PDB file of C-alpha atoms in Angstrom:
ATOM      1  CA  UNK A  78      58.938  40.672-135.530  1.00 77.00           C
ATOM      2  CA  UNK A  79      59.083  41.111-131.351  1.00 81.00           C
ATOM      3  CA  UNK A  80      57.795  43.527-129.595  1.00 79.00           C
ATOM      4  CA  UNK A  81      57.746  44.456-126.019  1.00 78.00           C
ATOM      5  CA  UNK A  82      56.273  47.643-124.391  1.00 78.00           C
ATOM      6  CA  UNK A  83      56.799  48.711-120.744  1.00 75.00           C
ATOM      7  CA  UNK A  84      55.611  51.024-118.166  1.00 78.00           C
ATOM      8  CA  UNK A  85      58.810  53.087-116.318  1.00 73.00           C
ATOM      9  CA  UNK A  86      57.232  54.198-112.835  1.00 73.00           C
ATOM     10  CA  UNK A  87      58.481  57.607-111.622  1.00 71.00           C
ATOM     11  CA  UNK A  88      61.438  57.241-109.679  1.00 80.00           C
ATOM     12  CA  UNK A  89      61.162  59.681-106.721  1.00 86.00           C
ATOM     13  CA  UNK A  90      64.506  61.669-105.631  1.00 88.00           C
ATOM     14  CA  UNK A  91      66.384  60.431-102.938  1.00 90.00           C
ATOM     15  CA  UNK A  92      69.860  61.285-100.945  1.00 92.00           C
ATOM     16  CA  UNK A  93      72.449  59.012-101.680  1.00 94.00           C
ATOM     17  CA  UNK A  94      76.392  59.205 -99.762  1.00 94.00           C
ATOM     18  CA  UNK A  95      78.702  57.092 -99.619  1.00 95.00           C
ATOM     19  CA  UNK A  96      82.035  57.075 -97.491  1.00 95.00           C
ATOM     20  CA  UNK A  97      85.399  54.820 -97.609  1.00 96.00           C
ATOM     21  CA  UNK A  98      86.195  54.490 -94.439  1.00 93.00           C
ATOM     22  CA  UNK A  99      89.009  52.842 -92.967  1.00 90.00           C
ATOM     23  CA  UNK A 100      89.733  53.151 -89.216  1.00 84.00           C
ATOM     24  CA  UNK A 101      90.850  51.287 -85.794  1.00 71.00           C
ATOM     25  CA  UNK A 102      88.010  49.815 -83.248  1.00 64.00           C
ATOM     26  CA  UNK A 103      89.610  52.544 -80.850  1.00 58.00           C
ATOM     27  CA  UNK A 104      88.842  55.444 -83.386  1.00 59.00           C
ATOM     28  CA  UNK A 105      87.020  58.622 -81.601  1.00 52.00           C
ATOM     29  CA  UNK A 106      84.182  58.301 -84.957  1.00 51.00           C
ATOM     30  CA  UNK A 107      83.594  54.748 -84.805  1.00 55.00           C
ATOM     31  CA  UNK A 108      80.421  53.978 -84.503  1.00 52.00           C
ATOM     32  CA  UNK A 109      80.423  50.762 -82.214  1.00 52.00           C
ATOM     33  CA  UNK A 110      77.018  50.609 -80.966  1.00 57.00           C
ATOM     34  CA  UNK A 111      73.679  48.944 -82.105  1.00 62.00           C
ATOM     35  CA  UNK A 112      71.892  52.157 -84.231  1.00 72.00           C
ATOM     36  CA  UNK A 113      68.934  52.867 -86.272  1.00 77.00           C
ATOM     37  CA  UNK A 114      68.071  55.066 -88.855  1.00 86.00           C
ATOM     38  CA  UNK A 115      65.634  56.044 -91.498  1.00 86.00           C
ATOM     39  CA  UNK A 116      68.026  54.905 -94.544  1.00 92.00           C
ATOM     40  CA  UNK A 117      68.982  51.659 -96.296  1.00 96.00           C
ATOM     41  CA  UNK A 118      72.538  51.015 -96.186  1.00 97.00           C
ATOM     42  CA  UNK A 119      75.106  49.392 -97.643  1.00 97.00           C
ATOM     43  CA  UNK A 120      78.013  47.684 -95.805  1.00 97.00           C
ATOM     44  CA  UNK A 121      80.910  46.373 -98.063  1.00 97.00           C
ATOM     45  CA  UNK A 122      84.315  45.235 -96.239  1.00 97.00           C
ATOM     46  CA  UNK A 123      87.792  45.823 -97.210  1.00 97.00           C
ATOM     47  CA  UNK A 124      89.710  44.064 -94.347  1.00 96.00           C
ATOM     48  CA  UNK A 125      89.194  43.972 -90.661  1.00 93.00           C
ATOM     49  CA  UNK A 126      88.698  41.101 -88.069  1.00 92.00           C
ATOM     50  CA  UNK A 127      84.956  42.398 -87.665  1.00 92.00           C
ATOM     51  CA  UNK A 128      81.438  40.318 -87.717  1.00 91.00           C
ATOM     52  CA  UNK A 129      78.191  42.185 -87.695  1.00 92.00           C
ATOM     53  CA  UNK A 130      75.209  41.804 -85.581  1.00 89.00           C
ATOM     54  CA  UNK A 131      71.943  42.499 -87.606  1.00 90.00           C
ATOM     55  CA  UNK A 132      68.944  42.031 -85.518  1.00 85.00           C
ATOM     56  CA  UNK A 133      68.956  38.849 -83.670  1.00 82.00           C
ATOM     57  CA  UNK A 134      71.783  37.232 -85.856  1.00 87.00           C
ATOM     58  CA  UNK A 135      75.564  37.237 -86.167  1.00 89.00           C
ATOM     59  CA  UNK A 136      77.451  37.459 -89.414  1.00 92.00           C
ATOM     60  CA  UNK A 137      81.050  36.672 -89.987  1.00 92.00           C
ATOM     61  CA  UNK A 138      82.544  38.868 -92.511  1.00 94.00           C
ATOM     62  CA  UNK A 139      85.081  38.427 -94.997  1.00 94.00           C
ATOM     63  CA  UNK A 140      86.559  40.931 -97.387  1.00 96.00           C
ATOM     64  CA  UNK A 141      83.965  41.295-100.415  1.00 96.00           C
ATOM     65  CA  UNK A 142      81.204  40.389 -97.968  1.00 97.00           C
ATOM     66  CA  UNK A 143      78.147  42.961 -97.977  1.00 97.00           C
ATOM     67  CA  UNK A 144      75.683  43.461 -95.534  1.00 97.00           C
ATOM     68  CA  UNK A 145      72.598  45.320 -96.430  1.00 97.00           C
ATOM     69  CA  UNK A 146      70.303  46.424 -93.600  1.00 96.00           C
ATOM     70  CA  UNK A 147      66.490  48.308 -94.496  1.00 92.00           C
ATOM     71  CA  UNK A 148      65.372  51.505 -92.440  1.00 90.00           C
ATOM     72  CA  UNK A 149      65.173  50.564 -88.505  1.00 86.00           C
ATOM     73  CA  UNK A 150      66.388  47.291 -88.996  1.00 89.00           C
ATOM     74  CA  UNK A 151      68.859  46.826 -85.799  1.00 86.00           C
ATOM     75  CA  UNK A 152      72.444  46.409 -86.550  1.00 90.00           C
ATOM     76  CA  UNK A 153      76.059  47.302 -85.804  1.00 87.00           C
ATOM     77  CA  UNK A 154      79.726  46.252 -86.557  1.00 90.00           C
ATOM     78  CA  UNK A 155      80.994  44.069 -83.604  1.00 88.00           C
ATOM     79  CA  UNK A 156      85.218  44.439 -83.378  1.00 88.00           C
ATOM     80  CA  UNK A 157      87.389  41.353 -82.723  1.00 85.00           C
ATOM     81  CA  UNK A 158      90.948  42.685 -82.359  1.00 86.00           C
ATOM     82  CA  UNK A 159      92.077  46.097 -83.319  1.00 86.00           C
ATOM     83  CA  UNK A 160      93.503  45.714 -86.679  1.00 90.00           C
ATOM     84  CA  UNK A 161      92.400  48.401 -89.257  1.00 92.00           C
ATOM     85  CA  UNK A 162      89.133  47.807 -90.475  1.00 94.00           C
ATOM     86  CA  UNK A 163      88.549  49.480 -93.668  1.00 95.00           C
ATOM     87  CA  UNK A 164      84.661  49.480 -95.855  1.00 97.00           C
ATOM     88  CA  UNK A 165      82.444  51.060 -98.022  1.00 97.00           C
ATOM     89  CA  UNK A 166      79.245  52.493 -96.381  1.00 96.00           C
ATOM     90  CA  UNK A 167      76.783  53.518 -98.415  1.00 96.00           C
ATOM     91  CA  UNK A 168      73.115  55.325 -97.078  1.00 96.00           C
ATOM     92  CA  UNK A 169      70.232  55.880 -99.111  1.00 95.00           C
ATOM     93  CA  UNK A 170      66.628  57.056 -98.660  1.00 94.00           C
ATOM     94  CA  UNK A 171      63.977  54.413 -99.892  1.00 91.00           C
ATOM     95  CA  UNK A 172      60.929  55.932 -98.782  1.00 88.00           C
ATOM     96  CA  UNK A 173      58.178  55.758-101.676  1.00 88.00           C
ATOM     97  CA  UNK A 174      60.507  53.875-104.431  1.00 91.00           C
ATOM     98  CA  UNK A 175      60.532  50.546-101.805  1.00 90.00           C
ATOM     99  CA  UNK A 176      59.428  48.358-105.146  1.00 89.00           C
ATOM    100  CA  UNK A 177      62.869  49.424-106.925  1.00 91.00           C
ATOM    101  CA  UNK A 178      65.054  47.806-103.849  1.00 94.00           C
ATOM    102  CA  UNK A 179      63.292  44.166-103.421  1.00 93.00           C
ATOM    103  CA  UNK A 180      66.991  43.309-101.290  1.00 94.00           C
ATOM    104  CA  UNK A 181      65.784  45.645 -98.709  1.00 96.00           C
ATOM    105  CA  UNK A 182      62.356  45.178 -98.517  1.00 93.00           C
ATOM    106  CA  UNK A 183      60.932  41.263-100.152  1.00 93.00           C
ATOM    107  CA  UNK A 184      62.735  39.801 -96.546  1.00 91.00           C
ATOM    108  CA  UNK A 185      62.181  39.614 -92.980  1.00 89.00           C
ATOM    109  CA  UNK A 186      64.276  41.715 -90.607  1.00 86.00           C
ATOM    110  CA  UNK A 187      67.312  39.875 -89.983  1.00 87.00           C
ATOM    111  CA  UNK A 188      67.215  37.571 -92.804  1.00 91.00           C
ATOM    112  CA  UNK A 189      69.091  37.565 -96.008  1.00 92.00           C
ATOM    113  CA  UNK A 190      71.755  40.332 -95.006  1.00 95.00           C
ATOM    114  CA  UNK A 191      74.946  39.190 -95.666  1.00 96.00           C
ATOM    115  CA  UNK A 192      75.646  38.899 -99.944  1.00 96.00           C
ATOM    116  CA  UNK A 193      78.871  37.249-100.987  1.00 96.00           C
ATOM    117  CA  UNK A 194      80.033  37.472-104.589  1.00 96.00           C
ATOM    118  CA  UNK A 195      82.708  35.521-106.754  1.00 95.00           C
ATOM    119  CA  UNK A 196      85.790  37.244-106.546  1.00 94.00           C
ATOM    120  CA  UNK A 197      85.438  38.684-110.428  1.00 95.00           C
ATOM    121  CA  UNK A 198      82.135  40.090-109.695  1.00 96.00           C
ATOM    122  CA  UNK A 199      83.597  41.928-105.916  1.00 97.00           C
ATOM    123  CA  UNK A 200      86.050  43.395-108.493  1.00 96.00           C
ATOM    124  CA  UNK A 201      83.184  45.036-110.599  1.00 97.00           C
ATOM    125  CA  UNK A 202      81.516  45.555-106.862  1.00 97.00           C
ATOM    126  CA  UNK A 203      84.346  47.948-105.708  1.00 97.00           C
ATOM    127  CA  UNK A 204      84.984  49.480-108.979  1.00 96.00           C
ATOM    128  CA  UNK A 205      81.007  51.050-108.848  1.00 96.00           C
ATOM    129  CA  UNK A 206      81.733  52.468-104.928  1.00 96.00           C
ATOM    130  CA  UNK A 207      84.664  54.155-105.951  1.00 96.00           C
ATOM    131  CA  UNK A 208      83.098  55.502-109.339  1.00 95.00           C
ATOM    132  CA  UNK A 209      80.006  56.779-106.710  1.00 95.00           C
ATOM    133  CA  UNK A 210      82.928  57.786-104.382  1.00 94.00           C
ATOM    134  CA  UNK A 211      84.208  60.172-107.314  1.00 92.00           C
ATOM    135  CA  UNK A 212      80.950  61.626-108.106  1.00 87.00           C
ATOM    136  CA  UNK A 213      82.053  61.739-111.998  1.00 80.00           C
ATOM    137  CA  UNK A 214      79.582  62.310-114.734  1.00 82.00           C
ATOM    138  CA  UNK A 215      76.387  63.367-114.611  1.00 85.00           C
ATOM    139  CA  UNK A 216      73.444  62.335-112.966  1.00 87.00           C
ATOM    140  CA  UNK A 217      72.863  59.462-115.517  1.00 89.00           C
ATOM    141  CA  UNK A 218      76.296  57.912-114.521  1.00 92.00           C
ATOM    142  CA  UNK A 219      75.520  58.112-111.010  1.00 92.00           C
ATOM    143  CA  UNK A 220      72.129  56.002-111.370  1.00 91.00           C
ATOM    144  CA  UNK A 221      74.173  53.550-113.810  1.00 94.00           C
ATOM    145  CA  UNK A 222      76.952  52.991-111.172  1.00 95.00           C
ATOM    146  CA  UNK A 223      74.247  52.686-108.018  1.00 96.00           C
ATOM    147  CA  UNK A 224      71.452  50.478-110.210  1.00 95.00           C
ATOM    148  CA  UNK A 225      74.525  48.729-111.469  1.00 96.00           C
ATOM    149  CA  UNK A 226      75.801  47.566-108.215  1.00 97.00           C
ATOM    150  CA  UNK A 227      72.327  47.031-106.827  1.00 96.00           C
ATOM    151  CA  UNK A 228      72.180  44.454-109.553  1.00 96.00           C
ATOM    152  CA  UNK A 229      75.561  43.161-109.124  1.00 96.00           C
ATOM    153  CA  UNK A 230      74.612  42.815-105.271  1.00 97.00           C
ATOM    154  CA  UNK A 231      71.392  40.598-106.654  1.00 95.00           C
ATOM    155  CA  UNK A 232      73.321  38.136-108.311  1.00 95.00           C
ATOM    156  CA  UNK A 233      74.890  37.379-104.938  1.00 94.00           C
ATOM    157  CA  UNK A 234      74.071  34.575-102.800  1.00 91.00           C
ATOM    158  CA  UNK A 235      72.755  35.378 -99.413  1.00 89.00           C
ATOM    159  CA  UNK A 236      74.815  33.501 -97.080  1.00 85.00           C
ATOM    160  CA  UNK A 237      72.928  32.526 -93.832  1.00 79.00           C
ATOM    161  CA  UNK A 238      76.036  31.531 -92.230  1.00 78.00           C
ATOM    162  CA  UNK A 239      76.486  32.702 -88.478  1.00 72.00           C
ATOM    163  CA  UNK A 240      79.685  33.335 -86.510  1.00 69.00           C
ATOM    164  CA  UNK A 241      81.375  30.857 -85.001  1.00 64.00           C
ATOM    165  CA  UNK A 242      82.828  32.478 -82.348  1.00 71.00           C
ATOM    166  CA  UNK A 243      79.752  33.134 -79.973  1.00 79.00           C
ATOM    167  CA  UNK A 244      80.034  30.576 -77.674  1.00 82.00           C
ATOM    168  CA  UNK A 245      77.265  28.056 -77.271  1.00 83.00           C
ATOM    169  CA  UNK A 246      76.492  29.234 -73.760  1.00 85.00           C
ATOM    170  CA  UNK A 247      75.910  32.917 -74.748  1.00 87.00           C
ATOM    171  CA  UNK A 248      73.769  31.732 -77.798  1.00 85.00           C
ATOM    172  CA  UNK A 249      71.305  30.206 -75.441  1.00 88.00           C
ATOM    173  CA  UNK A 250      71.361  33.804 -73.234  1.00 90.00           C
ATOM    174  CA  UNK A 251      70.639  35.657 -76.515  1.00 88.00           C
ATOM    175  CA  UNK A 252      68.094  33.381 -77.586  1.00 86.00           C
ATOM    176  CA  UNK A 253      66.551  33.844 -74.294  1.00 90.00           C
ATOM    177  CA  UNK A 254      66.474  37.601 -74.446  1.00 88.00           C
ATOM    178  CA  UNK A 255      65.415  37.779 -77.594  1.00 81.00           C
ATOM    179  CA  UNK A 256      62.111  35.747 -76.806  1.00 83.00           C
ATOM    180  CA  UNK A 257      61.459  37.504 -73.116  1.00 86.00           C
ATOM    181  CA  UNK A 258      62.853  40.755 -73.535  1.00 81.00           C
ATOM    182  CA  UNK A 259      59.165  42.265 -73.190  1.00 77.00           C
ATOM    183  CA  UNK A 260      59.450  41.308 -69.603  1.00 81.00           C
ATOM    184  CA  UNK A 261      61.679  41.352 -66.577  1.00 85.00           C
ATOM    185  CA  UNK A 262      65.012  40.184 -66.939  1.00 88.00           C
ATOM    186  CA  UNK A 263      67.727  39.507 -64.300  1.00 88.00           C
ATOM    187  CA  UNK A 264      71.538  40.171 -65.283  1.00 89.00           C
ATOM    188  CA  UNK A 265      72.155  37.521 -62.351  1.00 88.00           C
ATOM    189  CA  UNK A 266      69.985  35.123 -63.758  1.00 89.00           C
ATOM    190  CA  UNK A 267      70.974  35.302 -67.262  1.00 91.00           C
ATOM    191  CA  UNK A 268      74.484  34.085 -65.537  1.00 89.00           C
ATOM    192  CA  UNK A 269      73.181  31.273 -64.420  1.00 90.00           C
ATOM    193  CA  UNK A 270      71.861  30.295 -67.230  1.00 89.00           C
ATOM    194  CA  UNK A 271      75.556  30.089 -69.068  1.00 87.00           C
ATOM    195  CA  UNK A 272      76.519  29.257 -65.864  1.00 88.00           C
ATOM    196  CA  UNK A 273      79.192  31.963 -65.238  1.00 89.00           C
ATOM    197  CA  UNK A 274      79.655  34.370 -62.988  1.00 90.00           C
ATOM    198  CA  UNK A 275      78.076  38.330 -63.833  1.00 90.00           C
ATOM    199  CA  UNK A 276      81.435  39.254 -63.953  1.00 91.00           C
ATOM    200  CA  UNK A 277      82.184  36.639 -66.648  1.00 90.00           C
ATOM    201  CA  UNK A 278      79.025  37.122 -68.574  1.00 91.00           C
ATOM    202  CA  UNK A 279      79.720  41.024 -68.951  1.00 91.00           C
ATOM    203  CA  UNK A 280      82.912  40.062 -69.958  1.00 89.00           C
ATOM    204  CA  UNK A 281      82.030  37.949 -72.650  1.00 88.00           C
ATOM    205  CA  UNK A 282      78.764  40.163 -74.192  1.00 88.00           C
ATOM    206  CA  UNK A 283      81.651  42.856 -74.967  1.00 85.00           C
ATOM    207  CA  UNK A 284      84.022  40.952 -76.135  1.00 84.00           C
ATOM    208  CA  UNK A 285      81.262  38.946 -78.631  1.00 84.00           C
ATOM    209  CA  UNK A 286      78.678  41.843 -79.135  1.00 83.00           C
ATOM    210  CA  UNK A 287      80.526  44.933 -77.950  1.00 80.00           C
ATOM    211  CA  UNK A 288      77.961  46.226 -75.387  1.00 84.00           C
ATOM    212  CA  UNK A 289      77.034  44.998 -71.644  1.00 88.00           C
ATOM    213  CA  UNK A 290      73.508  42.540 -71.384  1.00 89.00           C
ATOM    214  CA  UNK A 291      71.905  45.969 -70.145  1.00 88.00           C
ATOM    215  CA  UNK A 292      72.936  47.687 -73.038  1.00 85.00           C
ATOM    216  CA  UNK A 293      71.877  44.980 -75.418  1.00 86.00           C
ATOM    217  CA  UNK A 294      68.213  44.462 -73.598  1.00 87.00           C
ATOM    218  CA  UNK A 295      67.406  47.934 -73.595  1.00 84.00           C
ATOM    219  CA  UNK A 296      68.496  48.488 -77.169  1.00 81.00           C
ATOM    220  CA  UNK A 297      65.924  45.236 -78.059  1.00 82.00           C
ATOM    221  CA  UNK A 298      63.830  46.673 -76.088  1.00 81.00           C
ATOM    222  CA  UNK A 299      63.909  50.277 -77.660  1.00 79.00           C
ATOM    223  CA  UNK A 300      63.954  48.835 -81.302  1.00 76.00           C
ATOM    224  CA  UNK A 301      60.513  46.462 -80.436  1.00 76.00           C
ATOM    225  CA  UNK A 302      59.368  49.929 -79.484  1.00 72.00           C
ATOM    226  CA  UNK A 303      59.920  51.657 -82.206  1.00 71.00           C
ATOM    227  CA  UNK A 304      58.718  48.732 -84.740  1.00 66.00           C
ATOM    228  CA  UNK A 305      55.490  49.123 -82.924  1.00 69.00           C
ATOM    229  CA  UNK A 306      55.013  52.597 -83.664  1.00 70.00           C
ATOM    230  CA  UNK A 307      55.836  52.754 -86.982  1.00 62.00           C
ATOM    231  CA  UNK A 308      53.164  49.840 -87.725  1.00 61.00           C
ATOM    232  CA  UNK A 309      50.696  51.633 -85.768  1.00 61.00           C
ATOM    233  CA  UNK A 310      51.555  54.662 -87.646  1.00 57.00           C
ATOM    234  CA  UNK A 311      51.046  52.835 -90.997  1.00 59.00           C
ATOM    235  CA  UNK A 312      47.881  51.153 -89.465  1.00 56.00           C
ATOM    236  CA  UNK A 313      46.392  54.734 -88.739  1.00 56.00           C
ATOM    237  CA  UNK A 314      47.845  55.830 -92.132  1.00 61.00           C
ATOM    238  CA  UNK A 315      45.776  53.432 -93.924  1.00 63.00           C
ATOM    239  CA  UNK A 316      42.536  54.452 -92.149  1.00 64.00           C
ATOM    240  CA  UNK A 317      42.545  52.193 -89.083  1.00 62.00           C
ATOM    241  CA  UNK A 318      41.399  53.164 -85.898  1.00 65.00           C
ATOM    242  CA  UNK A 319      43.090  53.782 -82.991  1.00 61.00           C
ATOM    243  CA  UNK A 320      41.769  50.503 -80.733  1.00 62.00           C
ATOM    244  CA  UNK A 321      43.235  48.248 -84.017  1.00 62.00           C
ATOM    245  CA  UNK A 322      46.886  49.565 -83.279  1.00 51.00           C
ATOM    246  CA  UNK A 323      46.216  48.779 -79.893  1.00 56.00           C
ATOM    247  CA  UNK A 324      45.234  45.106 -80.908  1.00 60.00           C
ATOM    248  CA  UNK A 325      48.226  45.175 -83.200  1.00 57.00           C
ATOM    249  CA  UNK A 326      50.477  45.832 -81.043  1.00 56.00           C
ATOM    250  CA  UNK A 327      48.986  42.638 -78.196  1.00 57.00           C
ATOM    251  CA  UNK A 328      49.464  40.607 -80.990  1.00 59.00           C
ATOM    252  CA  UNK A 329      53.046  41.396 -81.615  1.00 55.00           C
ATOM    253  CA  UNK A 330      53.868  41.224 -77.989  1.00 53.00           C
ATOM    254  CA  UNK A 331      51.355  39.843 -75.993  1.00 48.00           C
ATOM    255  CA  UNK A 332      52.944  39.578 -72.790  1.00 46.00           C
ATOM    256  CA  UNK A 333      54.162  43.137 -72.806  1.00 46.00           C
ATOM    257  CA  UNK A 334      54.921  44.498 -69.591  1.00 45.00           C
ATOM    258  CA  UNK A 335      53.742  48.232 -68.716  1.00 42.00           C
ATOM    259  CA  UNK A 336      56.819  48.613 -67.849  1.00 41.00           C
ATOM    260  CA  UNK A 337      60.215  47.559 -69.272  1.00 41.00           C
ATOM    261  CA  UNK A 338      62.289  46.277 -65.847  1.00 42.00           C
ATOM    262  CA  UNK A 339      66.078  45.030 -66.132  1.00 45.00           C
ATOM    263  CA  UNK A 340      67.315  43.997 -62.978  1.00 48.00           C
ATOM    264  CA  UNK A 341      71.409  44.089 -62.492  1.00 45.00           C
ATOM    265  CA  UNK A 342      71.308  41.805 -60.015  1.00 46.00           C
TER     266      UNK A 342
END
């Protein structure tokens, strides 16, 4: 005789949507900037000559590739040429059933993004978006077709691969940025430092990232902001005092300026 007996936590209820979306980089609602949000979300590509940017790293994407990204993790869709680029994009609130998505939340922020399936399983993969896509059944079919693909998307392997196409001279800029964006940073000297000319290095950070070195510093700069708060938020939540966020948040930046300076010289 076997027996096995099991405890079911409460699942609390949370907004799920999901959109197929196919569109041109030059497309009025296209969404081509770095963005946050509250929501996990799901990324799944159709076609398009597209990598995506996910905190500090850059994944190339193939058709059948996910990305999945957890609430304020930094991240956008960065547009190579202009041929249609067509996806699922799926956003769902987590807050208070974090345990049942381990994907989103058992990583660190910009790590383990990118999922690639065999081609049998990307089959099954599609087949569950466009059953959610429908919105047929009941509510029992629409937890079997999410849970379902959330499992599919677990079997995956999570492919640390980065683009090939940033140049080796704009990798070191980034890497740069990313480690001194708390304090003052020079446009003009970041050029120097691929040894280009301004011109040539705004050039290059839209045709690679699809925003200006301003653009990408400040929105570093906002996200580290943002991460701080919530921590100190959680910090206060869970009965700390004030003067621990505070020692929290020299910890996590320690040379932070008092004020954020980019100069465009």
């Amino acid at each position: 005789m076997q027996q096995s007996s099991m405890e079911f936590p409460a699942v609390r209820p949370f907004s799920l949507s999901i959109r197929h979306v196919k569109m041109q980089e030059a497309a009025e609602q296209n969404v081509r900037q770095h963005h946050l949000h509250s929501e996990c979300e799901i990324y799944i590509n159709l076609s398009g000559d597209v990598s995506f940017m996910v905190e500090e790293k850059i994944y190339p994407i193939r058709p059948g590739d996910a990305i999945l990204t957890r609430p304020y993790e930094y991240h956008h869709c960065i547009y190579h040429s202009d041929a249609p680029h067509e996806h699922f994009w799926i956003l769902f609130s987590a807050e208070g059933n974090e345990a049942l998505f381990p994907l989103f939340f058992c990583r660190e922020r910009g790590e383990g993004n990118r999922i690639v399936l065999p081609r049998e399983e990307q089959t099954r993969m599609f087949g569950h978006c466009r059953a959610l896509l429908a919105g047929e059944g009941g509510i029992l079919a629409r937890y079997q077709h999410f849970f379902a693909l959330l499992s599919l998307l677990r079997t995956g392997t999570a492919a640390e691969e980065e683009s090939a196409q940033v140049p080796e001279e704009l990798r070191r800029v980034l890497e740069y940025i990313n480690v001194n964006y708390a304090g003052p940073i020079a446009v003009g000297a970041l050029a120097e430092m691929a040894f280009v000319s301004r011109n040539t290095l705004e050039r290059r950070f839209q045709q690679y990232l699809g925003v200006s070195p301003y653009a990408y510093i400040t929105e570093k700069r906002l996200t580290c902001s943002l991460h701080l708060l919530l921590r100190g938020a959680e910090i206060l939540r869970q009965g700390g005092s004030a003067q621990e966020v505070e020692e929290d948040m020299l910890r996590t930046v320690p040379k932070l300026s008092t004020h954020f300076v980019v100069d465009t010289l």
